[in-house]
CSV table of C-alpha atoms in Angstrom, one decimal:
chain,number,residue,atom,x,y,z
A,501,MET,CA,112.6,128.5,109.1
A,502,PRO,CA,114.2,125.1,108.7
A,503,LEU,CA,117.8,126.2,109.2
A,504,SER,CA,117.2,128.7,112.1
A,505,ASN,CA,120.3,128.8,114.3
A,506,GLN,CA,122.5,127.0,111.9
A,507,ILE,CA,125.8,128.2,110.8
A,508,ALA,CA,126.6,127.7,107.2
A,509,VAL,CA,130.2,127.9,105.2
A,510,VAL,CA,130.0,128.4,101.3
A,511,THR,CA,133.0,128.7,99.4
A,512,GLY,CA,132.9,130.4,96.3
A,513,GLY,CA,130.4,132.5,97.5
A,514,ALA,CA,130.9,136.1,95.4
A,515,ARG,CA,128.8,135.1,92.3
A,516,GLY,CA,127.1,132.6,90.3
A,517,ILE,CA,125.8,129.4,91.8
A,518,GLY,CA,127.8,130.3,95.0
A,519,ARG,CA,126.0,133.5,95.5
A,520,ALA,CA,122.5,131.9,94.9
A,521,ILE,CA,123.3,129.1,97.5
A,522,CYS,CA,124.3,132.0,100.1
A,523,LEU,CA,120.8,133.4,99.3
A,524,SER,CA,118.9,130.5,99.7
A,525,LEU,CA,120.2,129.0,103.0
A,526,ALA,CA,120.0,132.6,104.5
A,527,ASP,CA,116.3,132.6,103.2
A,528,GLN,CA,115.7,129.4,105.2
A,529,GLY,CA,117.4,131.0,108.7
A,530,ALA,CA,120.7,130.3,108.3
A,531,THR,CA,123.8,132.4,109.1
A,532,VAL,CA,125.9,132.2,106.2
A,533,ILE,CA,129.5,132.9,106.1
A,534,ALA,CA,130.4,133.4,102.4
A,535,ALA,CA,134.3,132.9,101.6
A,536,ASP,CA,135.9,133.9,98.7
A,537,LEU,CA,139.1,135.8,97.6
A,538,ASN,CA,136.8,138.1,95.2
A,539,ALA,CA,136.2,140.9,97.9
A,540,GLU,CA,134.0,142.9,95.3
A,541,GLY,CA,131.7,139.9,94.4
A,542,LEU,CA,131.2,139.0,98.2
A,543,ALA,CA,130.0,142.8,98.4
A,544,GLU,CA,127.4,142.2,95.9
A,545,THR,CA,126.4,139.0,97.5
A,546,ILE,CA,125.6,141.1,100.6
A,547,LYS,CA,124.2,143.9,98.9
A,548,GLU,CA,121.7,141.6,97.2
A,549,ALA,CA,121.0,139.9,100.6
A,550,GLU,CA,120.3,143.1,102.1
A,551,SER,CA,117.8,144.0,99.3
A,552,ARG,CA,116.1,140.7,100.2
A,553,GLN,CA,115.2,141.1,103.8
A,554,LEU,CA,116.3,137.4,104.1
A,555,THR,CA,115.2,135.7,107.5
A,556,GLY,CA,118.9,134.8,108.1
A,557,GLN,CA,122.3,136.9,107.2
A,558,ILE,CA,125.0,136.8,105.1
A,559,VAL,CA,128.6,137.5,106.4
A,560,ALA,CA,131.5,137.9,103.9
A,561,ARG,CA,135.1,136.7,104.4
A,562,SER,CA,138.0,136.5,102.6
A,563,LEU,CA,139.6,132.7,102.0
A,564,ASN,CA,142.1,131.4,99.8
A,565,VAL,CA,141.0,127.8,99.9
A,566,THR,CA,144.1,126.1,98.7
A,567,ASP,CA,146.0,127.7,101.2
A,568,GLU,CA,146.2,124.9,104.3
A,569,SER,CA,147.1,127.4,106.8
A,570,ALA,CA,144.4,129.8,105.7
A,571,VAL,CA,141.5,127.2,105.8
A,572,GLU,CA,142.8,126.0,109.4
A,573,GLY,CA,142.8,129.5,110.7
A,574,PHE,CA,139.7,130.6,109.0
A,575,VAL,CA,137.8,127.6,110.2
A,576,GLU,CA,138.9,128.2,114.0
A,577,LEU,CA,137.9,132.0,113.7
A,578,VAL,CA,134.5,131.1,112.5
A,579,VAL,CA,133.7,128.4,115.3
A,580,GLU,CA,135.4,131.2,117.7
A,581,GLU,CA,133.0,133.9,116.6
A,582,PHE,CA,129.7,131.5,115.8
A,583,GLY,CA,130.2,128.6,118.3
A,584,LYS,CA,130.0,126.0,115.7
A,585,ILE,CA,129.4,125.3,112.0
A,586,ASP,CA,126.5,122.9,110.7
A,587,ILE,CA,126.6,123.1,107.4
A,588,LEU,CA,129.7,123.3,104.9
A,589,VAL,CA,129.1,123.7,101.0
A,590,ASN,CA,132.2,123.3,98.9
A,591,ASN,CA,131.3,125.3,95.8
A,592,ALA,CA,134.7,127.0,94.9
A,593,GLY,CA,135.5,126.1,91.2
A,594,ILE,CA,137.5,127.1,88.1
A,595,THR,CA,138.0,126.0,84.9
A,596,ARG,CA,141.3,126.0,82.5
A,597,ASP,CA,140.2,124.4,79.6
A,598,GLY,CA,142.1,122.6,76.5
A,599,LEU,CA,142.6,119.4,75.0
A,600,MET,CA,144.4,117.1,77.1
A,601,MET,CA,147.6,117.0,74.9
A,602,ASN,CA,147.9,120.3,74.8
A,603,MET,CA,147.3,121.1,78.8
A,604,ASP,CA,150.1,122.2,80.7
A,605,ASP,CA,151.0,121.7,84.3
A,606,GLU,CA,149.7,125.0,85.2
A,607,GLN,CA,146.4,124.2,83.9
A,608,TRP,CA,146.2,120.8,85.6
A,609,ASP,CA,147.5,121.8,89.1
A,610,ALA,CA,145.4,125.0,89.0
A,611,VAL,CA,142.3,123.1,88.5
A,612,ILE,CA,142.8,120.3,90.6
A,613,ASN,CA,144.0,122.4,93.7
A,614,VAL,CA,140.9,124.8,93.5
A,615,ASN,CA,138.2,122.1,92.9
A,616,LEU,CA,139.5,118.8,94.6
A,617,ARG,CA,142.1,119.5,97.1
A,618,SER,CA,140.0,122.3,98.5
A,619,VAL,CA,137.3,120.2,99.4
A,620,PHE,CA,139.6,118.2,101.2
A,621,LEU,CA,141.3,121.0,103.3
A,622,MET,CA,137.9,122.3,104.2
A,623,THR,CA,136.2,119.0,105.0
A,624,ARG,CA,138.9,117.9,107.0
A,625,ALA,CA,139.0,121.0,109.1
A,626,ILE,CA,135.4,121.4,109.4
A,627,SER,CA,134.4,117.7,110.1
A,628,ARG,CA,136.3,117.8,113.3
A,629,HIS,CA,134.0,120.1,114.7
A,630,MET,CA,131.2,118.4,113.3
A,631,VAL,CA,132.3,115.1,114.9
A,632,ARG,CA,132.4,116.6,118.4
A,633,ALA,CA,129.1,118.3,117.8
A,634,ARG,CA,127.8,114.8,116.4
A,635,TYR,CA,126.0,116.7,113.4
A,636,GLY,CA,126.7,118.0,110.2
A,637,ARG,CA,125.7,118.5,106.7
A,638,ILE,CA,128.3,118.5,103.9
A,639,ILE,CA,127.5,119.1,100.1
A,640,ASN,CA,130.1,119.5,97.5
A,641,LEU,CA,129.6,120.7,94.2
A,642,ALA,CA,130.3,118.1,91.6
A,643,SER,CA,129.3,118.1,87.7
A,644,VAL,CA,128.1,115.9,85.0
A,645,ALA,CA,131.5,116.6,83.5
A,646,GLY,CA,132.8,114.3,86.5
A,647,MET,CA,130.4,111.8,85.5
A,648,MET,CA,130.6,111.6,81.8
A,649,GLY,CA,133.9,113.4,80.9
A,650,ASN,CA,134.1,116.3,78.4
A,651,ALA,CA,136.2,117.0,75.6
A,652,GLY,CA,138.6,120.0,76.3
A,653,GLN,CA,138.1,119.5,80.0
A,654,ALA,CA,140.2,116.7,81.3
A,655,ASN,CA,141.2,118.6,84.4
A,656,TYR,CA,137.8,119.8,85.3
A,657,ALA,CA,136.3,116.3,84.8
A,658,ALA,CA,138.9,114.9,86.8
A,659,SER,CA,138.5,117.1,89.9
A,660,LYS,CA,134.9,116.6,89.8
A,661,ALA,CA,135.2,112.9,89.6
A,662,GLY,CA,137.5,113.1,92.4
A,663,VAL,CA,134.9,115.0,94.4
A,664,ILE,CA,132.4,112.3,93.9
A,665,GLY,CA,134.6,109.7,95.1
A,666,PHE,CA,135.7,111.9,98.0
A,667,THR,CA,131.9,112.7,99.0
A,668,LYS,CA,130.8,109.0,98.9
A,669,THR,CA,134.1,108.2,101.3
A,670,VAL,CA,133.3,110.9,103.7
A,671,ALA,CA,129.6,109.6,103.8
A,672,LYS,CA,130.9,106.3,105.1
A,673,GLU,CA,133.2,107.4,107.2
A,674,LEU,CA,131.3,110.0,109.2
A,675,GLY,CA,127.5,108.8,108.9
A,676,ARG,CA,127.9,107.2,112.3
A,677,ARG,CA,128.3,110.7,113.7
A,678,ASN,CA,125.1,112.0,112.5
A,679,ILE,CA,127.0,113.7,109.4
A,680,THR,CA,125.8,113.5,106.0
A,681,ALA,CA,127.7,114.0,102.8
A,682,ASN,CA,126.4,114.3,99.5
A,683,ALA,CA,127.3,115.7,96.1
A,684,VAL,CA,125.3,118.0,93.9
A,685,ALA,CA,126.1,117.5,90.1
A,686,PRO,CA,125.1,120.6,88.0
A,687,GLY,CA,124.6,120.1,84.0
A,688,PHE,CA,124.5,123.1,81.9
A,689,ILE,CA,124.0,126.0,84.1
A,690,ASP,CA,123.4,129.7,83.2
A,691,THR,CA,126.6,131.5,84.9
A,692,ASP,CA,129.6,133.5,84.1
A,693,MET,CA,131.2,130.3,82.8
A,694,THR,CA,128.9,129.2,80.3
A,695,ARG,CA,127.9,133.0,78.8
A,696,VAL,CA,131.2,133.4,77.2
A,697,LEU,CA,130.5,130.5,75.0
A,698,PRO,CA,129.3,131.1,71.7
A,699,ASP,CA,125.6,131.3,70.8
A,700,LYS,CA,125.8,128.4,68.7
A,701,VAL,CA,127.3,126.2,71.2
A,702,LYS,CA,124.8,126.9,73.9
A,703,GLU,CA,122.1,126.2,71.3
A,704,ASP,CA,123.5,122.9,70.1
A,705,VAL,CA,123.7,121.8,73.9
A,706,LYS,CA,120.0,122.7,74.6
A,707,GLN,CA,119.0,120.3,72.0
A,708,ILE,CA,120.3,117.4,73.8
A,709,ILE,CA,119.0,118.5,77.3
A,710,ALA,CA,115.6,117.0,77.5
A,711,CYS,CA,114.1,120.0,79.1
A,712,ARG,CA,115.7,122.0,76.1
A,713,LYS,CA,116.9,124.9,78.4
A,714,MET,CA,119.8,125.6,80.7
A,715,GLY,CA,119.4,125.4,84.2
A,716,THR,CA,120.0,128.3,86.5
A,717,PRO,CA,121.9,129.2,89.7
A,718,GLU,CA,118.8,128.9,91.7
A,719,ASP,CA,118.2,125.2,90.6
A,720,ILE,CA,121.2,124.4,92.3
A,721,ALA,CA,120.8,126.3,95.1
A,722,ALA,CA,117.6,124.5,95.7
A,723,ALA,CA,118.9,121.2,95.6
A,724,VAL,CA,122.0,122.1,97.9
A,725,THR,CA,119.3,123.7,100.5
A,726,TYR,CA,117.5,120.5,100.5
A,727,LEU,CA,120.5,118.4,101.3
A,728,ALA,CA,121.6,121.1,103.9
A,729,SER,CA,118.1,120.6,105.6
A,730,PRO,CA,116.4,118.4,108.5
A,731,SER,CA,114.6,116.9,105.6
A,732,ALA,CA,117.3,115.0,104.1
A,733,GLY,CA,118.6,113.5,107.1
A,734,TYR,CA,118.6,109.9,106.1
A,735,VAL,CA,120.1,111.0,102.4
A,736,THR,CA,124.1,110.4,102.5
A,737,GLY,CA,126.6,109.3,99.8
A,738,HIS,CA,124.3,110.6,97.0
A,739,VAL,CA,125.0,112.5,93.8
A,740,LEU,CA,122.2,114.6,93.2
A,741,VAL,CA,122.1,115.4,89.5
A,742,VAL,CA,120.8,118.7,88.5
A,743,ASP,CA,121.1,118.9,84.4
A,744,GLY,CA,117.7,118.8,82.9
A,745,GLY,CA,118.1,115.3,81.7
A,746,LEU,CA,121.5,115.9,80.1
A,747,ASN,CA,123.2,113.0,81.5
A,748,MET,CA,120.5,110.3,80.7
């Protein structure tokens, strides 16, 4: 297995894309620490992993990714328990949609804190250990919304555009230490976030996707797993768009 003996941390691992990423990395042999505040969802992730009899394993840990002291303590405990962290996947994210003129400060701050600030906090804490080990794979979940904008999502689009800029900067700063940093930008993916949309909205969106269908969490997990693997050792500062041809 290409990820045997690798230790991976995945934020937002309790459901959707995060859960699929945890399962995919563990399927390739990694020990995955799934971090989330959703205890019930984490339990479901562990349950699904056990039912699949994966080569690696998934371990659940509670974490508020916006809390600096909690992040620092979490990272130290993981390193103490597992000895290292080879892979970081910053996947945790939320939406608080609304037209920009009507958006209040809480909607803006909540999305920026979870979607962007947490990426900085997690990367800063874990990259220190990667630098000492002279090895690391950092994968950040962006979005096509951060590349093309999206009405009603000024906060979300801004956070994801920030993730892209942050990723490229980290790639330039840490590349000489054998640490890669890349982003995956999903398009319209079938998750809890999109299932609440009216059927007509979903059908209209499909008509502007070249593949004429929504993606799956597994599509995104496959891209993340590739970037985490030895095969992507010479790929850094890249934004891998997985959108079925939406943003063309």
